[in-house]
Coordinates of C-alpha atoms (C1' of nucleotides) in Angstrom, one line a residue:
Chain K
M7 CA 62.8 82.2 45.0
S8 CA 65.4 79.1 45.9
E9 CA 65.8 79.0 42.0
I10 CA 67.9 81.9 41.4
K11 CA 69.7 82.3 44.5
D12 CA 72.5 85.0 45.6
R13 CA 74.9 82.7 46.2
P14 CA 74.1 80.5 49.2
Y15 CA 76.7 79.7 52.0
H16 CA 76.7 76.1 51.1
H17 CA 77.2 75.5 47.2
G18 CA 75.3 72.4 47.2
D19 CA 77.8 70.5 44.9
L20 CA 81.2 72.6 44.6
R21 CA 83.3 69.4 44.1
R22 CA 81.3 68.5 40.8
A23 CA 81.3 72.3 40.2
L24 CA 85.0 72.8 40.8
I25 CA 85.8 69.5 38.6
D26 CA 83.6 71.1 35.8
T27 CA 85.3 74.6 35.9
A28 CA 88.5 72.5 36.1
L29 CA 87.8 70.8 33.1
A30 CA 86.5 73.8 31.0
M31 CA 89.5 75.3 31.8
L32 CA 91.6 72.4 30.7
A33 CA 89.6 72.3 27.9
V34 CA 90.6 75.9 26.9
D35 CA 93.6 76.3 27.6
Q36 CA 94.5 73.0 26.9
N37 CA 97.3 72.3 29.7
W38 CA 96.6 72.1 33.4
T39 CA 99.1 75.0 34.6
F40 CA 95.9 76.9 36.2
T41 CA 95.9 77.7 39.6
L42 CA 93.3 76.2 42.4
R43 CA 93.0 79.6 42.9
E44 CA 91.9 80.8 39.5
V45 CA 89.2 77.5 39.6
A46 CA 88.0 78.6 42.6
R47 CA 87.1 82.1 41.3
R48 CA 85.7 81.4 38.4
T49 CA 83.7 79.1 40.5
G50 CA 82.8 82.2 42.4
V51 CA 84.0 80.6 45.4
S52 CA 86.6 80.9 48.3
H53 CA 90.1 80.4 47.3
A54 CA 90.4 77.7 50.4
A55 CA 87.3 76.2 49.8
P56 CA 88.5 73.8 47.1
Y57 CA 90.7 72.4 49.9
K58 CA 87.1 71.1 51.7
H59 CA 87.0 68.2 48.8
F60 CA 90.3 68.1 47.5
R61 CA 93.4 67.7 49.9
D62 CA 95.6 69.4 47.4
R63 CA 96.1 70.4 43.6
E64 CA 97.5 67.4 42.4
M65 CA 94.1 65.3 43.8
L66 CA 92.1 67.6 41.4
L67 CA 94.2 67.0 38.8
R68 CA 94.4 62.9 39.6
E69 CA 90.2 63.3 39.7
L70 CA 90.4 64.6 36.2
A71 CA 92.1 62.5 34.9
S72 CA 90.3 59.9 36.2
I73 CA 87.3 61.1 34.8
G74 CA 88.4 61.2 31.6
F75 CA 89.7 57.5 31.7
V76 CA 86.0 56.8 32.2
R77 CA 84.9 58.7 29.4
L78 CA 88.0 57.2 27.2
G79 CA 85.8 53.7 28.5
E80 CA 82.3 54.3 26.8
T81 CA 83.6 56.5 24.2
M82 CA 85.7 53.5 23.1
T83 CA 82.5 50.9 23.8
E84 CA 79.9 52.9 22.2
A85 CA 82.1 52.8 18.9
M86 CA 82.9 48.9 19.4
S87 CA 78.7 48.3 20.2
P88 CA 77.3 48.3 16.9
A89 CA 77.4 44.9 15.0
M90 CA 80.9 45.2 12.7
P91 CA 81.6 42.3 10.6
S92 CA 84.7 41.0 12.6
T93 CA 86.8 41.3 15.4
R94 CA 89.4 43.3 13.7
A95 CA 86.8 45.9 12.2
Q96 CA 85.5 46.1 15.9
F97 CA 89.4 46.7 16.8
V98 CA 90.0 49.7 14.2
A99 CA 86.5 51.2 15.3
A100 CA 87.9 51.1 19.3
A101 CA 91.0 52.3 18.3
Q102 CA 89.6 55.1 16.3
A103 CA 87.4 56.4 19.4
C104 CA 90.4 56.1 21.0
I105 CA 92.7 58.2 18.8
G106 CA 89.5 60.6 18.3
F107 CA 88.5 61.2 21.9
A108 CA 92.4 62.2 22.4
Y109 CA 92.2 64.7 19.2
Q110 CA 89.2 66.2 20.6
N111 CA 90.9 66.8 24.1
P112 CA 93.9 66.6 24.0
G113 CA 94.5 68.5 27.1
L114 CA 92.8 66.1 29.0
Y115 CA 94.0 62.8 26.9
R116 CA 97.7 64.3 27.7
L117 CA 97.1 65.0 31.7
M118 CA 95.8 60.9 31.7
F119 CA 99.3 59.7 30.7
S120 CA 101.0 62.4 32.5
S121 CA 103.3 62.7 35.3
D122 CA 101.3 64.5 37.1
A123 CA 98.6 61.8 37.3
D124 CA 100.1 59.1 39.2
K125 CA 98.0 56.3 39.2
T126 CA 100.7 54.8 41.9
I127 CA 99.2 57.3 44.5
D128 CA 95.6 57.0 43.9
P129 CA 93.9 53.6 43.4
Q130 CA 90.5 55.1 42.1
L131 CA 92.4 55.9 39.2
H132 CA 94.3 53.6 39.0
D133 CA 91.1 51.2 38.4
A134 CA 90.3 53.8 36.2
A135 CA 93.0 53.5 33.9
M136 CA 92.6 49.4 34.0
S137 CA 89.3 48.9 33.4
T138 CA 89.7 51.3 29.8
F139 CA 92.6 49.0 29.6
G140 CA 90.6 46.0 30.1
I141 CA 88.6 47.0 27.1
L142 CA 91.4 46.6 25.0
L143 CA 92.1 43.3 26.2
G144 CA 88.9 42.1 26.3
L145 CA 88.8 42.5 22.4
L146 CA 91.6 40.9 22.0
E147 CA 90.6 37.9 24.1
K148 CA 87.7 37.5 22.3
G149 CA 89.9 38.3 18.5
Q150 CA 92.0 35.0 20.0
R151 CA 89.0 32.6 20.8
D152 CA 87.3 33.3 17.1
G153 CA 90.2 32.8 15.5
S154 CA 90.8 36.5 14.2
F155 CA 94.3 37.1 16.3
R156 CA 97.0 35.2 16.4
P157 CA 97.3 32.5 19.3
V158 CA 100.3 34.3 20.8
A159 CA 100.5 35.8 24.8
V160 CA 97.4 38.2 25.0
S161 CA 99.7 40.1 26.9
A162 CA 102.2 40.5 23.7
L163 CA 99.0 41.6 21.8
A164 CA 97.7 44.0 24.0
A165 CA 100.9 46.0 24.4
A166 CA 101.5 46.0 20.7
S167 CA 98.1 47.1 19.8
W168 CA 97.8 49.7 23.3
A169 CA 101.2 51.3 21.9
Q170 CA 100.1 52.0 18.4
V171 CA 96.9 53.3 19.2
H172 CA 98.4 55.4 22.4
G173 CA 101.5 56.4 20.1
L174 CA 99.3 57.7 17.4
A175 CA 97.0 59.2 19.4
M176 CA 100.0 61.3 21.0
L177 CA 101.0 62.5 17.2
A178 CA 97.8 63.5 16.5
I179 CA 97.6 65.5 19.5
S180 CA 100.6 66.5 18.3
H181 CA 99.7 67.6 14.9
Q182 CA 102.0 65.7 13.8
L183 CA 99.8 63.1 11.3
L184 CA 99.5 66.1 9.4
E185 CA 98.4 65.3 5.6
E186 CA 101.5 66.1 3.8
K187 CA 103.5 64.5 6.0
V188 CA 101.8 61.1 6.7
G189 CA 99.6 60.8 3.6
S190 CA 95.5 61.2 3.8
A191 CA 94.6 58.3 6.4
P192 CA 97.4 57.7 8.6
V193 CA 95.6 56.0 11.2
P194 CA 94.1 53.4 9.5
A195 CA 96.9 52.8 7.4
A196 CA 99.4 52.7 10.3
L197 CA 96.4 50.5 12.1
D198 CA 95.8 47.7 9.1
M199 CA 99.7 47.6 9.1
L200 CA 100.2 46.2 12.6
L201 CA 97.0 44.4 12.6
D202 CA 98.4 42.8 9.4
G203 CA 100.8 41.4 11.6
M204 CA 99.0 41.1 14.8
C205 CA 96.2 39.1 12.5
C206 CA 96.2 35.2 11.5
T207 CA 95.3 35.8 8.1
D208 CA 98.8 37.1 6.8
Chain V
M52 CA 146.2 80.6 42.0
S53 CA 143.3 81.2 39.3
E54 CA 142.5 77.4 39.3
I55 CA 140.3 77.3 42.3
K56 CA 138.8 80.6 42.5
D57 CA 136.3 81.0 45.7
R58 CA 133.3 81.6 43.1
P59 CA 134.3 84.4 41.0
Y60 CA 131.5 86.8 40.2
H61 CA 131.4 85.8 36.5
H62 CA 130.7 81.9 36.6
G63 CA 132.9 80.9 33.3
D64 CA 129.8 79.1 31.8
L65 CA 126.7 79.4 34.0
R66 CA 124.4 78.6 31.1
R67 CA 125.9 75.1 31.0
A68 CA 126.0 74.8 35.0
L69 CA 122.1 75.8 34.9
I70 CA 121.4 73.3 32.3
D71 CA 123.6 70.8 34.4
T72 CA 122.0 71.0 37.3
A73 CA 118.4 70.8 35.8
L74 CA 119.4 67.4 34.1
A75 CA 120.7 65.8 37.3
M76 CA 117.4 67.2 39.4
L77 CA 115.6 65.8 36.1
A78 CA 117.5 62.7 36.5
V79 CA 117.0 62.0 40.5
D80 CA 113.8 63.6 40.7
Q81 CA 111.7 61.9 37.5
N82 CA 109.8 64.9 37.1
W83 CA 110.6 68.5 36.2
T84 CA 108.4 70.1 39.2
F85 CA 111.7 71.9 40.0
T86 CA 111.7 75.5 41.0
L87 CA 114.2 78.0 39.1
R88 CA 115.3 79.2 42.1
E89 CA 116.7 76.0 43.2
V90 CA 118.0 75.2 40.5
A91 CA 119.7 78.8 40.5
R92 CA 120.7 77.7 44.3
R93 CA 122.0 74.3 43.8
T94 CA 124.0 76.3 40.8
G95 CA 125.6 78.2 43.9
V96 CA 124.3 81.4 42.2
S97 CA 121.6 84.2 42.9
H98 CA 118.3 83.4 41.9
A99 CA 117.8 86.0 39.7
A100 CA 120.9 84.6 38.0
P101 CA 118.6 82.4 35.5
Y102 CA 117.2 85.1 33.6
K103 CA 120.6 86.4 32.3
H104 CA 120.4 83.0 30.2
F105 CA 117.0 81.7 30.0
R106 CA 113.8 84.4 29.3
D107 CA 111.7 82.1 31.9
R108 CA 111.9 78.9 33.5
E109 CA 109.8 77.3 30.2
M110 CA 112.7 78.2 27.9
L111 CA 115.6 76.0 30.4
L112 CA 113.0 73.4 29.9
R113 CA 112.8 73.5 26.7
E114 CA 116.6 73.3 26.2
L115 CA 116.5 70.5 28.5
A116 CA 114.0 68.6 26.1
S117 CA 116.2 69.4 22.8
I118 CA 119.5 68.3 24.6
G119 CA 117.4 65.3 25.3
F120 CA 116.4 64.9 21.5
V121 CA 120.2 65.0 20.4
R122 CA 121.2 62.8 22.5
L123 CA 118.2 60.5 21.8
G124 CA 119.4 60.5 18.3
E125 CA 122.9 59.6 19.2
T126 CA 121.7 56.7 21.0
M127 CA 119.9 55.8 18.4
T128 CA 122.4 56.6 15.6
E129 CA 125.0 54.5 17.5
A130 CA 122.7 51.6 18.1
M131 CA 122.6 51.5 14.3
S132 CA 125.9 51.8 13.1
P133 CA 127.4 48.3 13.9
A134 CA 126.6 46.0 10.9
M135 CA 123.5 44.5 10.4
P136 CA 122.6 41.1 8.5
S137 CA 119.7 43.4 7.6
T138 CA 117.6 46.9 7.9
R139 CA 114.6 45.4 9.4
A140 CA 117.4 44.4 12.4
Q141 CA 118.7 47.9 11.9
F142 CA 115.1 48.8 12.3
V143 CA 114.9 46.8 15.7
A144 CA 118.0 47.9 17.3
A145 CA 117.1 51.6 17.0
A146 CA 113.7 51.3 18.4
Q147 CA 115.3 49.3 21.0
A148 CA 117.9 52.4 21.5
C149 CA 115.1 54.9 21.9
I150 CA 113.3 52.5 24.5
G151 CA 116.1 52.0 26.3
F152 CA 117.0 55.4 26.4
A153 CA 113.4 56.1 27.8
Y154 CA 113.9 54.1 30.3
Q155 CA 117.0 55.2 31.2
N156 CA 115.9 58.7 31.6
P157 CA 112.2 58.7 31.7
G158 CA 112.3 62.0 33.5
L159 CA 113.7 63.6 30.3
Y160 CA 112.2 61.5 28.3
R161 CA 108.8 62.6 29.5
L162 CA 109.5 66.1 29.3
M163 CA 110.7 66.0 25.6
F164 CA 107.1 64.5 24.9
S165 CA 104.8 67.2 26.7
S166 CA 102.9 70.2 26.7
D167 CA 106.0 72.1 28.6
A168 CA 108.6 71.1 25.6
D169 CA 106.0 73.6 22.9
K170 CA 107.8 72.8 19.6
T171 CA 105.8 75.5 18.4
I172 CA 107.3 78.2 20.2
D173 CA 110.8 77.2 19.9
P174 CA 112.7 76.4 16.8
Q175 CA 115.4 75.0 18.0
L176 CA 113.9 72.4 19.5
H177 CA 111.6 72.0 16.8
D178 CA 114.7 71.2 14.9
A179 CA 116.5 68.7 17.4
A180 CA 112.7 66.7 17.5
M181 CA 113.2 66.1 13.6
S182 CA 116.5 66.1 13.2
T183 CA 115.9 63.0 15.2
F184 CA 112.6 61.7 13.7
G185 CA 114.9 62.1 10.4
I186 CA 117.3 59.1 11.3
L187 CA 113.6 56.5 11.6
L188 CA 112.8 58.6 8.2
G189 CA 115.8 57.5 6.7
L190 CA 115.8 54.6 7.5
L191 CA 112.7 53.5 6.6
E192 CA 113.9 55.1 3.0
K193 CA 116.4 52.7 2.9
G194 CA 114.6 49.6 3.8
Q195 CA 112.2 50.5 1.0
R196 CA 114.7 51.0 -1.6
D197 CA 117.1 47.4 -0.2
G198 CA 113.3 46.3 -0.8
S199 CA 112.7 45.4 3.1
F200 CA 109.9 47.4 3.7
R201 CA 106.3 47.7 1.7
P202 CA 106.4 50.2 -1.2
V203 CA 103.5 52.2 0.8
A204 CA 103.6 56.3 1.2
V205 CA 106.7 56.5 4.1
S206 CA 105.5 58.7 5.6
A207 CA 102.6 55.7 7.0
L208 CA 105.7 53.6 7.9
A209 CA 106.8 56.4 9.6
A210 CA 103.5 57.1 11.6
A211 CA 103.0 53.1 12.4
S212 CA 106.8 52.9 13.5
W213 CA 106.9 56.0 15.4
A214 CA 103.9 55.5 17.3
Q215 CA 104.8 51.8 18.0
V216 CA 108.5 53.0 19.5
H217 CA 107.2 56.0 21.4
G218 CA 104.0 54.2 22.7
L219 CA 106.2 51.2 23.8
A220 CA 108.6 53.6 25.4
M221 CA 106.0 55.2 27.5
L222 CA 104.7 52.0 28.1
A223 CA 108.0 51.0 29.1
I224 CA 108.6 53.9 31.5
S225 CA 104.9 53.9 33.2
H226 CA 106.6 49.7 33.8
Q227 CA 103.4 48.5 32.6
L228 CA 105.3 46.2 30.7
L229 CA 106.1 44.0 33.6
E230 CA 107.0 40.5 32.7
E231 CA 103.8 38.7 34.5
K232 CA 101.7 41.0 32.6
V233 CA 103.0 41.2 28.9
G234 CA 105.4 38.1 28.8
S235 CA 109.5 38.0 29.0
A236 CA 110.6 40.3 25.8
P237 CA 107.4 42.5 24.8
V238 CA 109.4 44.9 23.3
P239 CA 110.6 42.8 20.6
A240 CA 107.3 40.8 20.6
A241 CA 105.7 44.1 19.8
L242 CA 108.0 45.1 17.3
D243 CA 108.1 42.4 15.1
M244 CA 104.1 42.3 15.3
L245 CA 104.4 45.3 13.7
L246 CA 107.4 44.6 11.3
D247 CA 105.4 41.7 10.3
G248 CA 102.9 44.1 8.9
M249 CA 105.4 46.6 7.5
C250 CA 107.8 44.4 5.7
C251 CA 107.6 42.7 2.3
T252 CA 108.2 39.1 3.5
D253 CA 104.7 38.7 5.0
Chain D
dC60 C1' 147.3 102.6 31.3
dT61 C1' 143.0 104.2 31.0
dG62 C1' 138.2 104.7 30.5
dC63 C1' 134.0 103.2 29.5
dA64 C1' 130.2 100.2 27.5
dA65 C1' 128.5 95.7 28.0
dA66 C1' 128.1 91.4 29.9
dA67 C1' 127.1 88.4 34.3
dG68 C1' 126.0 88.6 38.8
dT69 C1' 122.7 90.5 43.1
dT70 C1' 119.4 92.7 45.5
dT71 C1' 115.3 94.2 46.2
dC72 C1' 110.4 94.8 45.5
dT73 C1' 105.8 93.2 43.8
dC74 C1' 102.5 89.6 42.5
dC75 C1' 101.0 85.5 43.0
dT76 C1' 100.5 80.8 44.7
dG77 C1' 99.8 76.9 47.6
dT78 C1' 98.7 75.7 52.2
dA79 C1' 97.4 75.9 56.9
dA80 C1' 94.6 77.7 60.5
dA81 C1' 91.4 79.8 63.1
dC82 C1' 86.8 81.5 62.2
dA83 C1' 81.3 81.7 60.3
dT84 C1' 77.0 79.7 59.0
dG85 C1' 73.5 76.8 57.9
dG86 C1' 71.1 72.6 57.7
dA87 C1' 69.8 67.7 59.8
dG88 C1' 69.0 65.1 64.0
dG89 C1' 67.9 65.1 68.6
Chain W
dC48 C1' 64.5 74.9 69.7
dC49 C1' 69.4 74.1 70.3
dT50 C1' 73.7 72.1 68.8
dC51 C1' 76.8 69.4 65.6
dC52 C1' 79.3 69.2 62.0
dA53 C1' 80.3 70.0 56.8
dT54 C1' 81.5 73.3 54.0
dG55 C1' 82.6 78.1 53.3
dT56 C1' 85.7 82.1 54.4
dT57 C1' 89.2 84.9 56.3
dT58 C1' 93.6 85.7 57.8
dA59 C1' 98.1 84.7 57.5
dC60 C1' 102.9 82.9 56.4
dA61 C1' 106.9 81.1 52.9
dG62 C1' 107.8 80.6 49.1
dG63 C1' 108.5 81.3 43.7
dA64 C1' 107.8 84.0 38.8
dG65 C1' 110.0 87.4 36.9
dA66 C1' 111.1 93.3 37.0
dA67 C1' 114.1 96.7 38.3
dA68 C1' 117.9 98.9 39.7
dC69 C1' 122.4 98.2 41.4
dT70 C1' 127.7 96.1 41.1
dT71 C1' 131.3 93.9 39.6
dT72 C1' 134.1 92.0 36.0
dT73 C1' 135.9 91.7 31.3
dG74 C1' 136.9 93.3 26.8
dC75 C1' 138.1 97.1 24.1
dA76 C1' 139.6 101.6 22.0
dG77 C1' 142.1 105.0 22.2

DNA sequence: CTGCAAAAGTTTCTCCTGTAAACATGGAGG
DNA sequence: CCTCCATGTTTACAGGAGAAACTTTTGCAG
């Protein structure tokens, strides 16, 4: 009888429930203009309850962004893990995973890189972002060690490839990679072009 | 005596004045969280006056974004105009101009590519963005004609280079191109890497 | 010149939001 | 059993978005 209670006073895990509601709204609306009150309402809780878990609305948004970076990291890691013929192929897989993630979670991805997810305020968010960025960095370093990538400053490779992947993701989200405008497989095409410049075998 | 009137009832060009105030606030705050009422207040006008010129707050934001695209286009065009030894050099100049513009107008640049500047709603904004994008496209086509760039689908070149430039701009704005992280000249380095893949001379 | 319609501003009003403060409740430890 | 504290709720208030109704100019037709 404690199973389907009629809203116990204490929710159990309201923090998580609020995050889930907000993530759902973000996914549906593809923006984060939702109000905190609406999130509370949909979670079936009073409009002030969220403040017991988040100092303000922006703190919730940063939490969502943080989760986004963790999930993106997982997605990229999974995509890279299968046996790959080359580091270059692994790079393409990771990049496509990132772009795919952005395409399937456009609202979340945009939030992650918006000024509402201010990484200078929230160390946890900053760390989550850096950790995900670290996946790319690790791959580039590995590629340099095994002779796949040019022996330039790894940071230069990182800037170029991160910019490229993030840029493609944003274009994809904005539906600016339509076939008639940009060919049938713009992402691999663009990645290959950059890789031709990054790799030793040019 | 009609020169320095004491706030005539009719402002003269309130629309322009509101835009200027909003642009100034955008530049100072580096975000567009300002309220329409605050814009009205600073322009010295009642809080409902803006509605005579903009249907709602978002319409003003789209107007700002539109202006941003026009200015960015001008900046890039100016940067490309001087005599250049090669189309490739011209490309680098235009790209750097774009990134410089973003760095000097971070708030505006972010707004231009945010979901608050929805190009599917506002044809004028869409056109402004497309017109600026067209500068890049023209340059790439010229480069293909003169043999600078590979004879692949121009749209593939466009996707790759637009992604790269926009990605670098976003990284620059987020102060993620710090010298200790990414070398002393990350922008030219990254651009050159992509160009090595885009150009025929590889 | 007069009169008037429309443009451009202002006032007023309603509904909603964020957030603070004070109050209620229920579960865990003494 | 009692009491504390985290977690919820209610109440309250300062603002904002935007609609509606009212006022001032201005441009123009006669």
